Amino acid sequence: DSQAALLELHELEMRFGGITALRGLTYEVPANIIQAVIGPNGAGKTTLFHCISGLLRPTSGRIVFEGREIDGMLPNRITRRGISRTFQHVALFRSMTVLENVMLGRHPRTHRGFLSTGLRLPGMRSEERRIRKDAEEYLEFVGLSDARGLPAGSLPLGKQKILEIARALATEPSLVLLDEPAGGLNMKETEELGELIRRIRTRGVTVLLVEHDMNLVMEISDRILVLHYGQRLASGTPDEVKDHPAVIEAYLGGE
Ligand code: ATP
């Protein structure tokens, strides 16, 4: 359709020495959808997330977000532009409280330069209160209010993964990248996670999802991109992808 894409990948290439993790990947993600990225181990999914979030600089090609090129930008700047992410292996401040972890997510965008210069501006206290209040709202949104005072590291894995999502949302992204959010979760936790991801989209945040749990992917995704050796093997709605001959071949047959 004619809707402008939120995120555009143009001929994206990422090489590590002799290994090509992404090879000429071109793809568009429209706003306000849940876009899954699936593919076998080593297909390039995590590399793609690293490129979009600025942890890796693509070897060649372009990444355009909201009409502007972001490839080669530092991760902090990309976050300020409106992209945040979670990691496959949770990356929280374990001894800090649940609330403090979300408050940290809140800082980069609200304080811009002045925290880093060490200036204490008048109004800082009220700013601090506002950050706390916002963080509490994000905890409420993800259902972790009761745990706000506990050390993040004391939560069960399922809740730590949800906390990571809250922290990512606290930067007020328009695009959030979730890297295997269901990894290590039981069935009930996975179901709740699916619900949460849907509610994130309802709030107008576009979700890019790397996930191995195919039931979850098929249930919540609006569109799926199938990567294979760093290239697009297929893309479309869950039904289109499920019935795609190349996908069936790659996953089920073809030795
Ligand atoms: P998984 O499902 O196992 O997480 P993936 O689809 O996320 O896999 P990537 O982790 O992106 O795949 O890896 C793609 C390819 O790039 C693999 O062959 C991997 O070994 C290689 N690769 C990734 N990062 C590096 C690196 N820093 N140095 C060298 N090779 C790398």
Short mmCIF file of C-alpha atoms and ligand atoms in Angstrom, two decimals:
data_model
loop_
_atom_site.label_atom_id
_atom_site.label_comp_id
_atom_site.label_asym_id
_atom_site.label_seq_id
_atom_site.Cartn_x
_atom_site.Cartn_y
_atom_site.Cartn_z
CA ASP A 1 0.00 0.00 0.00
CA SER A 2 0.99 3.65 -0.23
CA GLN A 3 1.58 4.20 3.50
CA ALA A 4 5.09 5.52 4.15
CA ALA A 5 7.33 2.99 5.85
CA LEU A 6 8.52 3.62 9.40
CA LEU A 7 11.70 1.65 8.83
CA GLU A 8 13.40 0.95 5.51
CA LEU A 9 16.30 -1.37 4.87
CA HIS A 10 18.08 -0.83 1.58
CA GLU A 11 20.56 -3.42 0.32
CA LEU A 12 21.77 -3.96 3.86
CA GLU A 13 25.00 -5.91 4.05
CA MET A 14 26.94 -7.02 7.14
CA ARG A 15 30.14 -9.00 6.76
CA PHE A 16 32.36 -10.36 9.51
CA GLY A 17 35.58 -11.28 7.75
CA GLY A 18 34.59 -14.16 5.52
CA ILE A 19 31.09 -14.51 6.98
CA THR A 20 28.23 -12.58 5.43
CA ALA A 21 25.50 -12.29 8.05
CA LEU A 22 23.24 -9.99 6.00
CA ARG A 23 23.42 -10.00 2.25
CA GLY A 24 21.68 -7.23 0.37
CA LEU A 25 18.59 -7.19 2.55
CA THR A 26 15.87 -4.82 1.36
CA TYR A 27 12.66 -4.55 3.34
CA GLU A 28 10.11 -2.03 4.62
CA VAL A 29 8.26 -2.02 7.92
CA PRO A 30 5.10 0.12 8.03
CA ALA A 31 4.14 1.93 11.23
CA ASN A 32 1.85 0.42 13.83
CA ILE A 33 2.34 -3.25 13.21
CA ILE A 34 3.89 -6.21 14.93
CA GLN A 35 6.60 -7.32 12.52
CA ALA A 36 8.27 -10.63 13.27
CA VAL A 37 11.66 -11.69 11.94
CA ILE A 38 12.19 -15.43 11.90
CA GLY A 39 14.75 -17.82 10.46
CA PRO A 40 17.05 -20.65 11.47
CA ASN A 41 20.04 -20.14 13.78
CA GLY A 42 22.63 -17.97 12.11
CA ALA A 43 20.14 -16.46 9.64
CA GLY A 44 21.17 -12.93 10.69
CA LYS A 45 18.31 -11.88 12.99
CA THR A 46 20.43 -10.63 15.87
CA THR A 47 22.87 -9.00 13.46
CA LEU A 48 19.93 -7.14 11.92
CA PHE A 49 18.87 -5.86 15.38
CA HIS A 50 22.45 -4.80 16.14
CA CYS A 51 22.60 -2.85 12.88
CA ILE A 52 19.26 -1.10 13.46
CA SER A 53 20.09 -0.19 17.07
CA GLY A 54 23.57 1.07 16.19
CA LEU A 55 25.67 -1.61 17.92
CA LEU A 56 27.02 -2.59 14.52
CA ARG A 57 27.79 -0.40 11.56
CA PRO A 58 26.61 -2.15 8.40
CA THR A 59 29.31 -2.94 5.85
CA SER A 60 27.11 -1.34 3.21
CA GLY A 61 23.52 -0.39 2.50
CA ARG A 62 21.22 2.03 4.27
CA ILE A 63 18.79 2.04 7.18
CA VAL A 64 16.13 4.76 7.04
CA PHE A 65 13.92 5.50 10.02
CA GLU A 66 11.08 8.01 9.80
CA GLY A 67 12.59 9.23 6.55
CA ARG A 68 16.12 9.79 7.88
CA GLU A 69 19.23 7.70 7.52
CA ILE A 70 20.35 6.25 10.83
CA ASP A 71 23.00 3.70 9.84
CA GLY A 72 26.35 4.53 11.39
CA MET A 73 24.77 6.60 14.19
CA LEU A 74 25.72 5.81 17.77
CA PRO A 75 23.21 3.78 19.81
CA ASN A 76 22.33 6.71 22.10
CA ARG A 77 21.40 8.91 19.20
CA ILE A 78 19.31 6.18 17.65
CA THR A 79 17.48 5.78 20.97
CA ARG A 80 16.78 9.51 21.02
CA ARG A 81 15.44 9.25 17.48
CA GLY A 82 12.88 6.78 18.82
CA ILE A 83 14.21 3.23 18.57
CA SER A 84 14.79 1.13 21.69
CA ARG A 85 15.42 -2.54 22.26
CA THR A 86 15.72 -5.50 24.58
CA PHE A 87 18.40 -8.17 24.48
CA GLN A 88 18.29 -11.92 24.01
CA HIS A 89 20.07 -12.26 27.37
CA VAL A 90 18.59 -9.84 29.88
CA ALA A 91 20.76 -6.80 30.52
CA LEU A 92 19.42 -5.20 33.72
CA PHE A 93 21.12 -3.51 36.66
CA ARG A 94 20.55 -6.46 38.96
CA SER A 95 21.17 -4.80 42.32
CA MET A 96 19.12 -1.72 41.51
CA THR A 97 15.39 -1.82 42.09
CA VAL A 98 12.84 -2.59 39.45
CA LEU A 99 11.69 1.05 39.52
CA GLU A 100 15.24 2.41 39.26
CA ASN A 101 15.88 0.26 36.20
CA VAL A 102 12.90 1.84 34.44
CA MET A 103 13.89 5.33 35.61
CA LEU A 104 17.27 4.82 33.94
CA GLY A 105 15.44 4.06 30.71
CA ARG A 106 13.65 7.37 31.17
CA HIS A 107 16.77 9.56 31.42
CA PRO A 108 18.42 9.66 28.01
CA ARG A 109 15.47 11.23 26.26
CA THR A 110 14.21 13.59 28.92
CA HIS A 111 17.51 15.03 30.09
CA ARG A 112 19.30 15.19 26.75
CA GLY A 113 22.58 17.00 27.40
CA PHE A 114 22.35 18.47 30.82
CA LEU A 115 22.78 15.43 33.03
CA SER A 116 26.06 14.64 31.33
CA THR A 117 27.44 18.13 31.98
CA GLY A 118 26.71 17.74 35.69
CA LEU A 119 24.58 20.88 35.83
CA ARG A 120 21.86 20.95 38.49
CA LEU A 121 19.24 23.13 36.94
CA PRO A 122 16.38 24.60 38.95
CA GLY A 123 13.42 22.36 38.41
CA MET A 124 15.61 19.29 38.59
CA ARG A 125 13.75 17.97 41.63
CA SER A 126 10.41 18.22 39.91
CA GLU A 127 11.99 16.68 36.82
CA GLU A 128 13.18 13.79 38.99
CA ARG A 129 9.66 13.39 40.39
CA ARG A 130 8.22 13.36 36.92
CA ILE A 131 10.66 10.67 35.81
CA ARG A 132 9.69 8.57 38.83
CA LYS A 133 6.01 9.03 38.12
CA ASP A 134 6.44 8.12 34.45
CA ALA A 135 8.49 5.04 35.40
CA GLU A 136 5.71 3.97 37.76
CA GLU A 137 3.23 4.28 34.92
CA TYR A 138 5.35 2.03 32.71
CA LEU A 139 5.55 -0.54 35.51
CA GLU A 140 1.79 -0.35 35.83
CA PHE A 141 1.42 -0.82 32.08
CA VAL A 142 3.48 -4.02 32.08
CA GLY A 143 2.00 -5.28 35.37
CA LEU A 144 5.10 -5.01 37.57
CA SER A 145 3.96 -2.33 40.03
CA ASP A 146 4.02 -4.70 43.00
CA ALA A 147 7.69 -5.50 42.40
CA ARG A 148 8.82 -1.86 42.10
CA GLY A 149 11.02 -1.90 45.25
CA LEU A 150 12.69 -5.28 44.70
CA PRO A 151 16.19 -5.69 43.30
CA ALA A 152 15.80 -6.44 39.58
CA GLY A 153 18.06 -9.49 39.91
CA SER A 154 15.70 -11.09 42.43
CA LEU A 155 12.85 -11.38 39.92
CA PRO A 156 12.18 -14.64 38.09
CA LEU A 157 13.46 -14.62 34.51
CA GLY A 158 10.00 -14.11 33.02
CA LYS A 159 9.51 -10.92 35.01
CA GLN A 160 13.03 -9.70 34.25
CA LYS A 161 12.23 -9.95 30.56
CA ILE A 162 9.04 -7.94 31.09
CA LEU A 163 11.04 -5.37 33.06
CA GLU A 164 13.44 -5.03 30.15
CA ILE A 165 10.47 -4.26 27.94
CA ALA A 166 9.26 -1.61 30.41
CA ARG A 167 12.68 -0.01 30.38
CA ALA A 168 12.75 -0.02 26.58
CA LEU A 169 9.30 1.61 26.48
CA ALA A 170 10.38 4.28 28.95
CA THR A 171 12.48 5.97 26.26
CA GLU A 172 9.18 6.57 24.42
CA PRO A 173 10.18 4.82 21.23
CA SER A 174 8.10 4.70 18.09
CA LEU A 175 9.86 1.43 17.25
CA VAL A 176 10.83 -1.20 19.81
CA LEU A 177 13.01 -4.20 18.99
CA LEU A 178 12.30 -7.28 21.09
CA ASP A 179 15.01 -9.96 20.87
CA GLU A 180 13.55 -13.35 21.81
CA PRO A 181 11.28 -12.04 24.55
CA ALA A 182 9.71 -15.49 25.08
CA GLY A 183 13.03 -17.30 25.50
CA GLY A 184 12.96 -19.19 28.83
CA LEU A 185 9.33 -18.33 29.55
CA ASN A 186 6.69 -20.91 30.43
CA MET A 187 3.37 -21.18 28.59
CA LYS A 188 1.40 -18.88 30.84
CA GLU A 189 4.16 -16.25 30.84
CA THR A 190 4.36 -16.49 27.05
CA GLU A 191 0.63 -15.92 26.73
CA GLU A 192 0.84 -12.83 28.95
CA LEU A 193 3.80 -11.61 26.93
CA GLY A 194 1.75 -11.92 23.74
CA GLU A 195 -0.99 -9.84 25.30
CA LEU A 196 1.53 -7.21 26.38
CA ILE A 197 3.07 -6.99 22.90
CA ARG A 198 -0.40 -6.43 21.44
CA ARG A 199 -1.07 -3.65 23.95
CA ILE A 200 2.25 -2.02 23.01
CA ARG A 201 1.12 -1.83 19.40
CA THR A 202 -2.24 -0.43 20.52
CA ARG A 203 -0.32 2.47 22.07
CA GLY A 204 1.07 3.30 18.65
CA VAL A 205 4.47 1.69 19.09
CA THR A 206 5.66 -0.46 16.20
CA VAL A 207 7.16 -3.77 17.32
CA LEU A 208 9.98 -5.63 15.60
CA LEU A 209 10.14 -9.10 17.07
CA VAL A 210 12.80 -11.79 16.80
CA GLU A 211 11.33 -14.94 18.27
CA HIS A 212 11.80 -18.70 18.07
CA ASP A 213 8.39 -19.55 19.59
CA MET A 214 6.43 -20.07 16.37
CA ASN A 215 3.06 -20.32 18.11
CA LEU A 216 3.56 -16.86 19.56
CA VAL A 217 4.85 -15.45 16.27
CA MET A 218 1.93 -16.86 14.29
CA GLU A 219 -0.58 -15.64 16.83
CA ILE A 220 0.45 -12.02 17.32
CA SER A 221 2.34 -10.91 14.20
CA ASP A 222 0.81 -8.77 11.49
CA ARG A 223 3.68 -9.54 9.17
CA ILE A 224 6.58 -11.94 9.15
CA LEU A 225 9.95 -11.65 7.44
CA VAL A 226 11.74 -14.96 6.97
CA LEU A 227 15.52 -14.66 6.83
CA HIS A 228 17.74 -17.36 5.42
CA TYR A 229 21.49 -16.90 5.16
CA GLY A 230 21.04 -13.16 5.58
CA GLN A 231 18.54 -12.82 2.77
CA ARG A 232 14.78 -12.53 2.57
CA LEU A 233 13.37 -15.98 1.92
CA ALA A 234 9.73 -14.91 2.20
CA SER A 235 7.55 -12.26 3.79
CA GLY A 236 3.87 -11.62 4.36
CA THR A 237 1.07 -12.35 6.78
CA PRO A 238 1.40 -15.40 9.04
CA ASP A 239 -0.86 -17.38 6.70
CA GLU A 240 1.08 -16.37 3.59
CA VAL A 241 4.40 -17.26 5.17
CA LYS A 242 3.18 -20.55 6.61
CA ASP A 243 2.04 -21.72 3.18
CA HIS A 244 5.03 -20.36 1.28
CA PRO A 245 6.77 -23.18 -0.61
CA ALA A 246 10.28 -21.83 0.06
CA VAL A 247 9.58 -21.65 3.80
CA ILE A 248 8.18 -25.18 3.90
CA GLU A 249 11.21 -26.35 1.94
CA ALA A 250 13.72 -24.57 4.22
CA TYR A 251 12.11 -25.61 7.48
CA LEU A 252 10.71 -29.04 6.76
CA GLY A 253 12.29 -30.59 3.72
CA GLY A 254 15.16 -30.04 1.36
CA GLU A 255 18.34 -31.64 2.67
P1 ATP B 1 20.21 -17.19 16.41
O1 ATP B 1 18.83 -17.59 16.06
O2 ATP B 1 21.09 -18.37 16.74
O3 ATP B 1 20.28 -16.09 17.43
P2 ATP B 1 20.66 -15.24 14.28
O4 ATP B 1 19.68 -15.42 13.18
O5 ATP B 1 20.41 -14.18 15.27
O6 ATP B 1 20.88 -16.65 15.03
P3 ATP B 1 23.19 -13.97 13.94
O7 ATP B 1 23.55 -14.08 15.38
O8 ATP B 1 22.80 -12.65 13.44
O9 ATP B 1 22.06 -15.03 13.59
O10 ATP B 1 24.41 -14.53 13.11
C1 ATP B 1 24.48 -14.53 11.69
C2 ATP B 1 25.83 -15.05 11.21
O11 ATP B 1 26.83 -14.09 11.51
C3 ATP B 1 26.26 -16.33 11.90
O12 ATP B 1 26.95 -17.12 10.97
C4 ATP B 1 27.18 -15.85 12.99
O13 ATP B 1 28.13 -16.83 13.32
C5 ATP B 1 27.84 -14.65 12.34
N1 ATP B 1 28.25 -13.61 13.30
C6 ATP B 1 27.42 -12.87 14.08
N2 ATP B 1 28.11 -11.98 14.82
C7 ATP B 1 29.41 -12.16 14.50
C8 ATP B 1 30.64 -11.55 14.92
N3 ATP B 1 30.64 -10.56 15.80
N4 ATP B 1 31.77 -12.01 14.37
C9 ATP B 1 31.77 -13.02 13.47
N5 ATP B 1 30.68 -13.62 13.02
C10 ATP B 1 29.50 -13.22 13.53
#
